[in-house]
Coordinates of C-alpha atoms in Angstrom, one line a residue:
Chain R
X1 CA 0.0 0.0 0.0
X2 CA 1.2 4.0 -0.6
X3 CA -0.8 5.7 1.5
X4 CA -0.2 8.7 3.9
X5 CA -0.5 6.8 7.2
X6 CA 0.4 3.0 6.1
X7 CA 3.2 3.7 3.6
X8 CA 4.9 1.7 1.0
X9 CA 5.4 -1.0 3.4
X10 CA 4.9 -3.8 0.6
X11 CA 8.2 -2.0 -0.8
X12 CA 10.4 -4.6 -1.9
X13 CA 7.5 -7.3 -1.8
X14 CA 6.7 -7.5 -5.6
X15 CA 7.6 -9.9 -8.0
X16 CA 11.3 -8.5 -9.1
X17 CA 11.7 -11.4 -11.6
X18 CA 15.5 -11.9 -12.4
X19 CA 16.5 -8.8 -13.8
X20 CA 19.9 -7.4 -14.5
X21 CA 19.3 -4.1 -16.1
X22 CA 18.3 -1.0 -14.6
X23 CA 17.7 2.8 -15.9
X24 CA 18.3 6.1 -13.9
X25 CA 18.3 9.5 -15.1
X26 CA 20.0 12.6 -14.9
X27 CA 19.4 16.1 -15.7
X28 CA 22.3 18.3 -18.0
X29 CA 22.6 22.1 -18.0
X30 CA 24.3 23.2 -21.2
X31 CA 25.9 20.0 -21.6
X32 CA 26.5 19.2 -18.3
X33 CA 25.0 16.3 -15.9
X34 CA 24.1 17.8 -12.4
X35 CA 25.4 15.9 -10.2
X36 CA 23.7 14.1 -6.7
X37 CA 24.7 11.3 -5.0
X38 CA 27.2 13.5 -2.6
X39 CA 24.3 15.3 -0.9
X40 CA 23.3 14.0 2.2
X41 CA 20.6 11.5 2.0
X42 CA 17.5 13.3 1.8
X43 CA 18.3 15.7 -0.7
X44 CA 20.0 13.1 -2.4
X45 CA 17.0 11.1 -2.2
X46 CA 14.8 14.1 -3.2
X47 CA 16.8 14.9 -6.5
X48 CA 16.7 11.4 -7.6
X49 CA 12.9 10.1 -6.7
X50 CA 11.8 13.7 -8.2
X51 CA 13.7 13.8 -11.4
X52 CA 12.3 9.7 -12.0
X53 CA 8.7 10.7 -11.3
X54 CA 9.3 14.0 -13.6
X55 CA 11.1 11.6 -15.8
X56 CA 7.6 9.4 -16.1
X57 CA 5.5 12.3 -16.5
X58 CA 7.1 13.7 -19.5
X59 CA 7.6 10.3 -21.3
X60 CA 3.6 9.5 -20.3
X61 CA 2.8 12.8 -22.4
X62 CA 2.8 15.2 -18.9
X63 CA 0.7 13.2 -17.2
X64 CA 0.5 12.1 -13.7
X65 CA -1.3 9.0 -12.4
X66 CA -4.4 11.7 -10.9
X67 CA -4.7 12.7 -14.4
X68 CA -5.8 9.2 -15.8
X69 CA -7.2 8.4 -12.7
X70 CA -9.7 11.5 -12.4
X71 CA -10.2 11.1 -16.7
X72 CA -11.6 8.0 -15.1
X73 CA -13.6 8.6 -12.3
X74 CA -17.5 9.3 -13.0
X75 CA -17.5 12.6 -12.4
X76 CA -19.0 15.9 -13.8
X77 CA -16.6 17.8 -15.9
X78 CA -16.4 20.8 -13.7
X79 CA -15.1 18.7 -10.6
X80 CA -12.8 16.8 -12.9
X81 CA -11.4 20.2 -13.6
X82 CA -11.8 21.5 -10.2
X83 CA -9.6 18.5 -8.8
X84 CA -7.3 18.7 -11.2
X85 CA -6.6 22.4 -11.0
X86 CA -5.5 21.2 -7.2
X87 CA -4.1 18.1 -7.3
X88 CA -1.8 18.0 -10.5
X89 CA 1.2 19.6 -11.5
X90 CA 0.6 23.3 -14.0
X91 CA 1.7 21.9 -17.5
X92 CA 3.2 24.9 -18.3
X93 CA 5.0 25.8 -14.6
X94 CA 6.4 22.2 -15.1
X95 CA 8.0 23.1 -18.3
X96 CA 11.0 24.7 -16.5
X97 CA 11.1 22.2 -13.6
X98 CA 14.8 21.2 -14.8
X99 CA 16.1 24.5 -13.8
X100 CA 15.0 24.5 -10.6
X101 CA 16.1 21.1 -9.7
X102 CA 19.6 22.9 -10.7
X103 CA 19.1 25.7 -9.1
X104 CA 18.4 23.5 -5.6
X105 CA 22.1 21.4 -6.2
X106 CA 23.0 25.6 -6.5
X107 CA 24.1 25.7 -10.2
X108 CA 23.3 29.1 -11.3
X109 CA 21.3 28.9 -14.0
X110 CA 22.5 32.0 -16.9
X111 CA 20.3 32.8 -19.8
X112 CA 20.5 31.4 -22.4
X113 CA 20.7 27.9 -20.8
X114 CA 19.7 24.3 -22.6
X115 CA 18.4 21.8 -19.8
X116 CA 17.9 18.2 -20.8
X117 CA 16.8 15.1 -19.1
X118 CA 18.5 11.6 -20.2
X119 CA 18.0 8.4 -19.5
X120 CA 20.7 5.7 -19.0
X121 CA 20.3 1.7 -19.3
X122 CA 22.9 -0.5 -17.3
X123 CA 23.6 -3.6 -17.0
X124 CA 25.0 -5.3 -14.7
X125 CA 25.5 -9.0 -16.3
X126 CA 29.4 -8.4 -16.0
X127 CA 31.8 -7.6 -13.2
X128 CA 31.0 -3.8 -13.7
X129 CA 27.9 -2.3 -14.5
X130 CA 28.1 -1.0 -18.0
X131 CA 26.1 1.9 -19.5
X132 CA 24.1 -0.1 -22.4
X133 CA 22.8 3.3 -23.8
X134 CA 21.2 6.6 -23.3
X135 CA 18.7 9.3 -25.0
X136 CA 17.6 12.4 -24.1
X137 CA 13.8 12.4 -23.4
X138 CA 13.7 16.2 -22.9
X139 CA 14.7 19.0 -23.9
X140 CA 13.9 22.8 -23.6
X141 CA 16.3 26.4 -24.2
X142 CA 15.2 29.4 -22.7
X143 CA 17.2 32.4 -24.2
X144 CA 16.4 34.9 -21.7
Chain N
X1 CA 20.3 -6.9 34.6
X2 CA 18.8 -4.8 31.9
X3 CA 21.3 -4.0 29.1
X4 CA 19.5 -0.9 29.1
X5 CA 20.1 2.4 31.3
X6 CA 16.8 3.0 33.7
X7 CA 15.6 6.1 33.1
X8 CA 12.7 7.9 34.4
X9 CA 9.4 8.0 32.2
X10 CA 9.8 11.7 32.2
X11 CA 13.3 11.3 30.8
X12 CA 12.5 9.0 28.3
X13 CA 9.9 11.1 26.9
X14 CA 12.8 14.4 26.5
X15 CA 15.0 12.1 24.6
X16 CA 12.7 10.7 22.1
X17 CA 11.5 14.8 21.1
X18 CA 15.0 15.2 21.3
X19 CA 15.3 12.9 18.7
X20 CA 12.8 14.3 16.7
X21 CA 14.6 17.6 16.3
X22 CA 17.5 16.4 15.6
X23 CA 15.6 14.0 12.9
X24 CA 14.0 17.6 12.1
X25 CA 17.2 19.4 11.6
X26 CA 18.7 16.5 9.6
X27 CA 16.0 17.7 6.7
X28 CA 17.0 21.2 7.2
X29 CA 20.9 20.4 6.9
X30 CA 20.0 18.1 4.1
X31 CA 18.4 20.9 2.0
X32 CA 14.8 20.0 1.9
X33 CA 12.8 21.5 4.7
X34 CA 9.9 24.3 3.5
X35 CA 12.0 26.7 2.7
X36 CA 14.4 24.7 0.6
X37 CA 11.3 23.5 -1.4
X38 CA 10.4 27.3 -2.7
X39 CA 9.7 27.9 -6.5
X40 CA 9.3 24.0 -7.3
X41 CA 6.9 23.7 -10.4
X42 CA 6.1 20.0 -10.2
X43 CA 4.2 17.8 -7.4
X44 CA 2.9 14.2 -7.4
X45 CA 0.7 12.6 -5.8
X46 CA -1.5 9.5 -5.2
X47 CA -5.2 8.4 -4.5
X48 CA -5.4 9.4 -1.1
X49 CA -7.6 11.9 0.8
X50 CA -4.5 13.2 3.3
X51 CA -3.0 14.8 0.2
X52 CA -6.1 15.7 -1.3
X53 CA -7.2 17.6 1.4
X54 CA -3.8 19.2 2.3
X55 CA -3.6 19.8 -1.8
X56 CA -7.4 20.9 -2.7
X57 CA -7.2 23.3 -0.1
X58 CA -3.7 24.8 -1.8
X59 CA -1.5 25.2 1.6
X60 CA 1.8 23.4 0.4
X61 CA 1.3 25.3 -3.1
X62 CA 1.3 28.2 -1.0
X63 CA 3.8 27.6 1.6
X64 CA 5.9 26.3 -1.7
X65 CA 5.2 29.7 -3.5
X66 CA 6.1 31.7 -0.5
X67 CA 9.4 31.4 0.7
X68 CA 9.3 33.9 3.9
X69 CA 6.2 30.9 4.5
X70 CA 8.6 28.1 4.4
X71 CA 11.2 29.7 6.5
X72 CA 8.4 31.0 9.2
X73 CA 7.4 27.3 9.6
X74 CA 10.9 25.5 9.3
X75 CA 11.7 27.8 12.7
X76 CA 8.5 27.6 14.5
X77 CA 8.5 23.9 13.8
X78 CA 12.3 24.1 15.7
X79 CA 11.1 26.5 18.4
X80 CA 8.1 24.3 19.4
X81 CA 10.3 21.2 19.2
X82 CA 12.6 22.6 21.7
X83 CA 9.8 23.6 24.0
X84 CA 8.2 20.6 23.9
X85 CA 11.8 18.1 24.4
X86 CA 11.8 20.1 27.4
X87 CA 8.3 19.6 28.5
X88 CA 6.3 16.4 27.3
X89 CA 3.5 17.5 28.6
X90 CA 2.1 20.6 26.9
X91 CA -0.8 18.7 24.9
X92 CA -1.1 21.4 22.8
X93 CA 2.1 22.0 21.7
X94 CA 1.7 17.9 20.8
X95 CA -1.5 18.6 18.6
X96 CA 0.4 21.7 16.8
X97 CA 3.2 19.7 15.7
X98 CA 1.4 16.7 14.9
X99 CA -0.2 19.5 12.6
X100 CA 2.6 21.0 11.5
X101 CA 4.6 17.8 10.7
X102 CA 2.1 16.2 8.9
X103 CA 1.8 19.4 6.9
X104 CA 5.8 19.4 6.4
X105 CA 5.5 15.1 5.6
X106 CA 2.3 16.0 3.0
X107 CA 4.7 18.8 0.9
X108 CA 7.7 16.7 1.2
X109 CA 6.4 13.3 -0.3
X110 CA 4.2 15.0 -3.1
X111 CA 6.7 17.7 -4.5
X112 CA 9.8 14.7 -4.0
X113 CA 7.0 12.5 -5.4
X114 CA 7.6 9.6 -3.5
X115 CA 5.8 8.3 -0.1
X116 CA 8.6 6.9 2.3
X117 CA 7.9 5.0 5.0
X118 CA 9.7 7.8 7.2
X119 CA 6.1 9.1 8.3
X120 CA 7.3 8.5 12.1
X121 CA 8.3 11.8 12.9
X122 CA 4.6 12.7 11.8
X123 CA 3.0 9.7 14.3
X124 CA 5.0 10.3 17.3
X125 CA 3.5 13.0 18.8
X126 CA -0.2 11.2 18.7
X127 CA -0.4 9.9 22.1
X128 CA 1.0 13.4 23.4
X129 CA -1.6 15.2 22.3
X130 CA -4.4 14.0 24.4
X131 CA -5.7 15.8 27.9
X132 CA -7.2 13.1 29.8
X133 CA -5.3 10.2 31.2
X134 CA -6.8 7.6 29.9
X135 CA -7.0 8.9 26.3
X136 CA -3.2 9.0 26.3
X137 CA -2.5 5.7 27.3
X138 CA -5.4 4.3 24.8
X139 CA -3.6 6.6 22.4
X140 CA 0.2 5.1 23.0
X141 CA -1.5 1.7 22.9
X142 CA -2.9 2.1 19.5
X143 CA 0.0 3.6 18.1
X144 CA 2.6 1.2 19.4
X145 CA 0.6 -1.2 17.9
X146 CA 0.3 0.6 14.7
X147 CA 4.2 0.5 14.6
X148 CA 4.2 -3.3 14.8
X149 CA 1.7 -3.9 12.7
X150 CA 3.4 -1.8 10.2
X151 CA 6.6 -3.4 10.2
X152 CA 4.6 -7.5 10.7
X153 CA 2.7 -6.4 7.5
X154 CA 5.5 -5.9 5.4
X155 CA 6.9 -8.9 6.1
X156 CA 3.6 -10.6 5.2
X157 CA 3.7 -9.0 2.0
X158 CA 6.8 -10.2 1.5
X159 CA 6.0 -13.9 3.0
X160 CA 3.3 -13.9 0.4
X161 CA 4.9 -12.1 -2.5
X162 CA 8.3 -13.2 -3.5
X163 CA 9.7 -15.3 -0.7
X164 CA 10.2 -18.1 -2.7
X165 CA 12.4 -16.3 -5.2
X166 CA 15.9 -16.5 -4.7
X167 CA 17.0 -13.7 -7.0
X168 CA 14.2 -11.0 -5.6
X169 CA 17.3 -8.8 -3.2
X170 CA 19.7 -8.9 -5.8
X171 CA 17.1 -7.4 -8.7
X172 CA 15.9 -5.1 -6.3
X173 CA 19.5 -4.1 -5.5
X174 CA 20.8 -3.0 -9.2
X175 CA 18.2 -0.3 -9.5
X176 CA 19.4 1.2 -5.9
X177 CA 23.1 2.7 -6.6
X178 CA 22.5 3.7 -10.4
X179 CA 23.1 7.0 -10.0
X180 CA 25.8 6.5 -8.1
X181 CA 27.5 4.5 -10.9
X182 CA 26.4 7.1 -13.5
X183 CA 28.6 9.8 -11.6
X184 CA 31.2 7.5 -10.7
X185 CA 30.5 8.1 -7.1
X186 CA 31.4 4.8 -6.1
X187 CA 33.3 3.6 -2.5
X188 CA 32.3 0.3 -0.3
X189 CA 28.9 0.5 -0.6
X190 CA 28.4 0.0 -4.2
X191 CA 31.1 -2.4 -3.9
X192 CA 29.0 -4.3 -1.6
X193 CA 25.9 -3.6 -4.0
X194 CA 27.9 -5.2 -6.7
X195 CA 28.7 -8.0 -4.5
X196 CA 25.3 -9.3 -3.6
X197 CA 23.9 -8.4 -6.8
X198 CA 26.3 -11.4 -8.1
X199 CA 25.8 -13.9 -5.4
X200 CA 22.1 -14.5 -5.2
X201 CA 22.1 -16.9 -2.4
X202 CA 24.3 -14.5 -0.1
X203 CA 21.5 -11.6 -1.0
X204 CA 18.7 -14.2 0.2
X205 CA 19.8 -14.8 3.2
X206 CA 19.7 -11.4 4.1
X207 CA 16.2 -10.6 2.4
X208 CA 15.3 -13.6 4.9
X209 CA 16.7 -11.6 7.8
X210 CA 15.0 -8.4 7.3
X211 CA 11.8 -10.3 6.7
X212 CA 12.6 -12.2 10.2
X213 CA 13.3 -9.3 11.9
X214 CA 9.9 -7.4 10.5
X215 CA 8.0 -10.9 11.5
X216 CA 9.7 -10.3 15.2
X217 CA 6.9 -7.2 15.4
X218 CA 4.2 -9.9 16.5
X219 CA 5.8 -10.8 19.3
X220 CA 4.7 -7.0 20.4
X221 CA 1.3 -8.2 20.1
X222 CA 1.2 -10.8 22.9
X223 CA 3.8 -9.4 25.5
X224 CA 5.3 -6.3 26.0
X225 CA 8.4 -7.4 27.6
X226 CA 10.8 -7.5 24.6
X227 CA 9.5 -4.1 23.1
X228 CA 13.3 -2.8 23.8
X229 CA 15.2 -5.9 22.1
X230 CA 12.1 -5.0 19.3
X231 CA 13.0 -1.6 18.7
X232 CA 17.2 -2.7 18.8
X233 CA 15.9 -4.8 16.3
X234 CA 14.0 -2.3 13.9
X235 CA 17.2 -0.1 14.5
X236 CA 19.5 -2.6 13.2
X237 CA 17.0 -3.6 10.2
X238 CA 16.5 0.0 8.8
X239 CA 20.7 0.6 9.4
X240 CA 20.9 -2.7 7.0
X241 CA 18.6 -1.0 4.4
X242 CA 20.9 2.1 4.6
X243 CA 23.9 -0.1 3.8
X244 CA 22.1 -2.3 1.3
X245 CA 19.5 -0.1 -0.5
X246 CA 20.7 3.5 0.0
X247 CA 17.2 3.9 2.3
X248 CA 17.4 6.1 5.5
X249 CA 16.2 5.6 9.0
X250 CA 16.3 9.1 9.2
X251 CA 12.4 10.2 10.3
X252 CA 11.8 7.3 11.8
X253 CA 14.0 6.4 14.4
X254 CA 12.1 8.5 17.2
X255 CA 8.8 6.7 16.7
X256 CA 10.4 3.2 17.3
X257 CA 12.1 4.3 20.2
X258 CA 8.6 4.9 21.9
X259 CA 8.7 1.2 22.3
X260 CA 10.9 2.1 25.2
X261 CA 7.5 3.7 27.1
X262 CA 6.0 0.3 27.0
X263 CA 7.0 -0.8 30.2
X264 CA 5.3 1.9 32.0
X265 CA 2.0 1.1 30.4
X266 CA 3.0 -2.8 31.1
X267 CA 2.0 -2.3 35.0
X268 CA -0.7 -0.4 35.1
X269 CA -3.0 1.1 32.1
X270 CA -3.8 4.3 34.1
X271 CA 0.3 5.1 35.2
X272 CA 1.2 5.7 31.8
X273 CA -1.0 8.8 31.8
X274 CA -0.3 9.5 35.6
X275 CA 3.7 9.6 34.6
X276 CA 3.0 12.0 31.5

């Protein structure tokens, strides 16, 4: 269950099959991956959990889960709209998340900037995870 | 003799708060306490009418879109801490923190998009913020056995998930340190992630201990005389998942250390109150 008061606790309980490849992401600014793993552990944590679920939302058309799940529901349009004007991200504030997740590891962010989020596929059949491939799933350059 | 120091009930109470703010300040040394969180444009959350209600009514939009908001509460959240380590007993100071923390827990996990299980620091304060006597200990009954149920649960899930898989720790393990090998940030612990991610039958074992140590929660529910070796326990399972899955105990650790109070409900039902 994810809930508020009773959560994740069947973390780790799935079926995880036999599986020797995994994907992360990471965010570059002009070029340049932001790095995260030498924060301390909750903003560590933050910066990678945040950029994944940003990560899913752009590649499920920016979309979260509420969005299907309210498109769903039997509702009347005007709640539907209501809810969702509350309880998922702006589409267009989002746009420019990937700046601000720089601007928290304290890159300074100079216009005109390119921002871009990749994803990378490991395996980890050999001695040393190896980096199988990568592609960038987003893109955006503000000029001022 | 009891491995453990004998300390009053007033005592124990002081250090678990104490706890809590320094749990507290670990998120504000971390970076990601309100007022770290201002200007973020994207929040997710799930199916669940905590958020909804914390979300429909816009207050971590706000407090997100206000950063003079987010610093106000980040301190008054540390001032009332350190009024209330030093005296357990202000009810109200309880309810407005529960308040407040659950608001701070409710911003945190939708804008980093991700529940953890870290929702102790949130729970803790429940019995405290009850008047009467008796409500209190009713209060601290039902939330210590919340806390076991929580942690027996999980390992039912797992009992009746994937315990017969051998490989399950080591697939879970190769998504945990990615990043880490993406930046080359690499030391003993991804060593150790690489290890057990190559020998599957090492990796079980210790899937099987964690889910052991998780099943050692029911014992809470028939006697409350191993509550301490319980919470050692917990302890010592959540500082594995640090070590093997990059997972904090941070947020957490002060509401398993309220198993320590059990023995002071264990004689009497009415001197827990009495004693608060």
């Amino acid at each position: 269950m994810d809930m508020a008061f009773f959560p994740h606790n069947d973390m780790f309980a799935e079926a995880a099959g036999n599986r020797l490849t995994a994907s992360t992401y990471g965010v570059k600014i002009n070029d340049r991956l932001v790095p995260i793993t030498h924060y301390p552990y909750w903003k560590k944590d933050f910066l990678e959990m945040s950029l994944f679920e940003y990560a899913s939302y752009i590649e499920h058309d920016n979309k979260v889960y509420l969005d299907d799940y309210l498109l769903a529901a039997n509702i009347s349009p005007a709640i539907r709209q209501k809810l969702s004007a509350s309880l998922t991200p702006d589409d267009i504030k989002a746009q420019t998340w990937p700046f601000w997740f720089a601007g928290l590891t304290g890159i300074k962010i100079n216009f005109p900037c390119k921002a871009e989020i990749i994803r990378y596929n490991y395996t980890f059949s050999g001695k040393r995870p190896a980096l199988l491939d990568s592609s960038a799933i987003y893109s955006i350059y503000i000029a001022q | 003799m009891s491995p453990f120091p004998n300390f009053s009930f007033e005592r124990k109470c002081r250090l678990i708060f104490l706890i809590v703010l320094a749990e507290f300040l670990m998120f504000i040394l971390s970076g990601v306490s309100l007022s770290f969180l201002n200007g973020d444009t994207f929040f997710r959350i799930g199916v669940d009418p905590v958020f909804w209600f914390f979300y429909l009514l816009n207050i971590p939009q706000f407090i997100v879109s206000h950063h003079w908001m987010g610093i106000t509460l980040d301190a008054l959240i540390v001032l009332l801490l350190v009024l209330f380590a030093r005296n357990p007993q202000q009810h109200k100071l309880a309810a407005a923190l529960f308040l407040l923390m659950l608001c701070f827990y409710v911003t945190l996990t939708g804008y980093l998009s991700h529940r953890n299980y870290q929702i102790g620091f949130v729970l803790v304060f429940i019995p405290f913020i009850f008047k009467r006597k008796t409500n209190r200990y009713f209060a601290y009954e039902a939330v210590r056995y919340f806390l076991l149920f929580f942690y027996f649960s999980s390992a039912i899930f797992k009992l009746t998930g994937n315990i017969g898989n051998k490989s399950t720790l080591s697939s879970f393990l190769t998504g945990q340190f990615t990043p880490y090998f993406l930046e080359n940030n690499t030391g003993w612990r991804t060593d150790l992630n690489l290890y057990l991610i190559h020998h599957q039958n090492i990796s079980y074992v210790l899937f099987l201990a964690g889910m052991l140590i998780e099943l050692s929660a029911a014992a809470g529910f028939f006697t409350k005389k191993f509550d301490k070796y319980l919470a050692l326990l917990l302890i010592l399972f959540h500082a594995g998942n640090w070590i093997l899955m990059d997972i904090s105990i941070i947020g957490q650790i002060a509401f398993i250390t309220l198993l320590f109070l059990s023995r002071h409900s264990h004689k009497a039902s009415k001197q827990w109150g009495e004693q608060l």
